[in-house]
Every structure is written in C-alpha cells, then in structure tokens.
Amino acid sequence: MKEHHIGIVVKDIDRDMDIFGQLGYKACSQVTIDGVQNNRIIFLENSTSSQRIELIEPLNGGSTVRNFKPGIHHICYEVEQEGDFREAFREMGIGKIFTQDMAAPALDGRRVVFACLKNGMFVEFLMGDR
C-alpha cells in the first residue's frame, strides 16, 4: 500500500495553513466542505519531500472529528483492488474496518473507508486509481 496523506485535526484551517506554510507546505487543493462528515478540508504538500497532509476542521457539532484534540488523526493509504484489499485486511488481523464506503468530496469523490488498528490508530483507505 502506498501512503497518500496524513490527516491532521485542526481548530482553524486558515491559521494552521500559515503554520504549516512556515514548515514548507503549500496548498495543493481548495478548501472543501465535506457535508457528510461535517468538516472543512484542505490538502497541503511539502515542496521538498512531496509529503501530503490533510487539515481537517470540524464544521459543527455533527463533525466526525469534533471530539478529537488537534493533532494527527489518521494515515491514509491508497489501495487498488477494493475487494481483494478488504479480504487481505481481514486476514492480516490487525484491525477492523468500521465505516461503510463513502465518497470523499476533497478527493474528487473517490471512495474511502476508515479502520481502527489494534493499537488504536485510525487509518483511512482510499479506493481505486486516480
């Protein structure tokens, strides 16, 4: 699996874009409103390393990250074969997928699912090729 991005919960996207800008990150997307997860999202990329981060700001009390403190929320991996991936993930025995597939507006509508690893870490799996 290839790492796609690291998701980071923030209180204020605009403020944190400035902070991460000082660390070499620049916006590589527009701010997107995810009405399903009730979050504002933007992707930033480091010009030196090509590392991509996703800043996630809760929109309201219905936000999927409303109860999370600011900081790293998840690592996202790209997977090619959705069915094969699900079976392989189950066989690994390292965690459980806990969401249904959903379209990710900030990722051009590509399908994602979230899983919780046995160590408590959240991971996101981005389905299909770009």
Protein backbone atom coordinates (compact mmCIF):
# COMPACT_ATOMS: atom_id res chain seq x y z
CA MET A 1 0.00 0.00 0.00
CA LYS A 2 1.16 3.47 -0.81
CA GLU A 3 0.77 6.29 1.71
CA HIS A 4 -1.45 9.06 0.34
CA HIS A 5 -1.55 11.58 3.21
CA ILE A 6 -1.61 12.16 6.94
CA GLY A 7 -4.85 13.60 8.33
CA ILE A 8 -4.48 16.27 10.99
CA VAL A 9 -7.34 17.71 13.06
CA VAL A 10 -7.10 21.49 13.46
CA LYS A 11 -9.23 24.15 15.12
CA ASP A 12 -8.69 26.77 12.36
CA ILE A 13 -7.60 25.80 8.84
CA ASP A 14 -6.52 29.33 7.91
CA ARG A 15 -4.27 29.69 10.95
CA ASP A 16 -2.80 26.22 10.53
CA MET A 17 -2.15 26.74 6.81
CA ASP A 18 0.11 29.62 7.87
CA ILE A 19 1.84 27.46 10.49
CA PHE A 20 2.45 24.57 8.08
CA GLY A 21 3.46 27.10 5.41
CA GLN A 22 6.39 28.03 7.63
CA LEU A 23 7.36 24.34 7.55
CA GLY A 24 7.42 24.25 3.74
CA TYR A 25 3.84 23.17 2.97
CA LYS A 26 1.70 24.79 0.27
CA ALA A 27 -1.94 24.25 -0.61
CA CYS A 28 -2.42 21.68 -3.37
CA SER A 29 -6.23 21.82 -3.25
CA GLN A 30 -9.01 24.24 -2.45
CA VAL A 31 -10.81 24.18 0.88
CA THR A 32 -13.60 21.63 0.52
CA ILE A 33 -16.72 21.29 2.63
CA ASP A 34 -17.48 17.65 3.37
CA GLY A 35 -21.20 17.73 4.15
CA VAL A 36 -21.30 14.03 5.04
CA GLN A 37 -18.57 14.19 7.68
CA ASN A 38 -19.28 17.88 8.53
CA ASN A 39 -15.70 19.05 8.11
CA ARG A 40 -13.70 21.65 6.19
CA ILE A 41 -10.72 20.04 4.48
CA ILE A 42 -7.65 21.20 2.58
CA PHE A 43 -4.61 19.31 1.34
CA LEU A 44 -1.09 20.72 1.64
CA GLU A 45 2.08 19.35 0.12
CA ASN A 46 5.68 19.80 1.19
CA SER A 47 7.66 21.12 -1.77
CA THR A 48 10.84 19.32 -0.68
CA SER A 49 9.54 15.87 0.23
CA SER A 50 6.18 15.71 -1.60
CA GLN A 51 4.64 14.64 1.75
CA ARG A 52 0.92 15.44 1.70
CA ILE A 53 -1.12 16.38 4.75
CA GLU A 54 -4.85 16.91 5.12
CA LEU A 55 -6.04 19.60 7.52
CA ILE A 56 -9.47 18.75 8.95
CA GLU A 57 -11.50 21.41 10.73
CA PRO A 58 -14.84 20.49 12.37
CA LEU A 59 -17.74 22.46 10.87
CA ASN A 60 -20.29 21.88 13.61
CA GLY A 61 -21.46 19.51 16.34
CA GLY A 62 -22.09 16.80 13.74
CA SER A 63 -18.43 16.67 12.72
CA THR A 64 -16.76 13.26 12.72
CA VAL A 65 -13.71 14.82 14.42
CA ARG A 66 -15.50 17.12 16.88
CA ASN A 67 -14.29 15.12 19.90
CA PHE A 68 -10.66 14.88 18.78
CA LYS A 69 -7.93 17.14 20.07
CA PRO A 70 -5.84 18.90 17.43
CA GLY A 71 -3.14 16.61 16.07
CA ILE A 72 -2.63 13.57 13.90
CA HIS A 73 -5.91 11.77 13.29
CA HIS A 74 -5.09 9.14 10.65
CA ILE A 75 -2.78 7.91 7.93
CA CYS A 76 -4.37 7.34 4.53
CA TYR A 77 -3.24 4.55 2.21
CA GLU A 78 -4.20 4.04 -1.42
CA VAL A 79 -5.45 0.58 -2.34
CA GLU A 80 -6.14 -0.64 -5.87
CA GLN A 81 -8.39 -3.68 -5.61
CA GLU A 82 -11.19 -2.90 -3.17
CA GLY A 83 -12.50 -6.47 -2.75
CA ASP A 84 -9.03 -8.01 -2.58
CA PHE A 85 -7.94 -5.34 -0.12
CA ARG A 86 -10.84 -5.94 2.27
CA GLU A 87 -10.18 -9.67 2.40
CA ALA A 88 -6.42 -9.18 2.80
CA PHE A 89 -7.00 -6.65 5.60
CA ARG A 90 -9.28 -9.09 7.44
CA GLU A 91 -6.70 -11.87 7.06
CA MET A 92 -3.95 -9.64 8.49
CA GLY A 93 -5.92 -9.49 11.74
CA ILE A 94 -4.50 -6.07 12.64
CA GLY A 95 -7.75 -4.14 12.94
CA LYS A 96 -11.33 -3.67 11.79
CA ILE A 97 -12.96 -1.50 9.15
CA PHE A 98 -15.62 0.50 10.98
CA THR A 99 -17.24 2.66 8.30
CA GLN A 100 -19.17 2.00 5.14
CA ASP A 101 -17.65 3.13 1.85
CA MET A 102 -18.24 6.83 1.36
CA ALA A 103 -17.42 9.35 -1.32
CA ALA A 104 -14.72 11.83 -0.29
CA PRO A 105 -15.51 15.25 -1.80
CA ALA A 106 -11.97 16.52 -1.13
CA LEU A 107 -10.57 13.53 -3.07
CA ASP A 108 -12.64 14.00 -6.23
CA GLY A 109 -15.38 11.70 -4.96
CA ARG A 110 -13.11 8.67 -4.64
CA ARG A 111 -14.38 6.08 -2.15
CA VAL A 112 -12.85 5.77 1.32
CA VAL A 113 -13.30 3.60 4.40
CA PHE A 114 -11.84 4.01 7.86
CA ALA A 115 -10.40 1.29 10.07
CA CYS A 116 -9.11 1.14 13.61
CA LEU A 117 -5.93 -0.83 14.14
CA LYS A 118 -5.43 -2.95 17.25
CA ASN A 119 -3.12 -0.26 18.64
CA GLY A 120 -5.97 2.30 18.49
CA MET A 121 -4.64 4.20 15.44
CA PHE A 122 -7.10 5.20 12.73
CA VAL A 123 -6.26 4.55 9.11
CA GLU A 124 -8.14 5.60 6.00
CA PHE A 125 -8.11 3.53 2.83
CA LEU A 126 -8.55 5.35 -0.46
CA MET A 127 -10.03 3.05 -3.10
CA GLY A 128 -9.09 2.80 -6.76
CA ASP A 129 -6.69 4.54 -9.07
CA ARG A 130 -6.68 8.24 -9.63
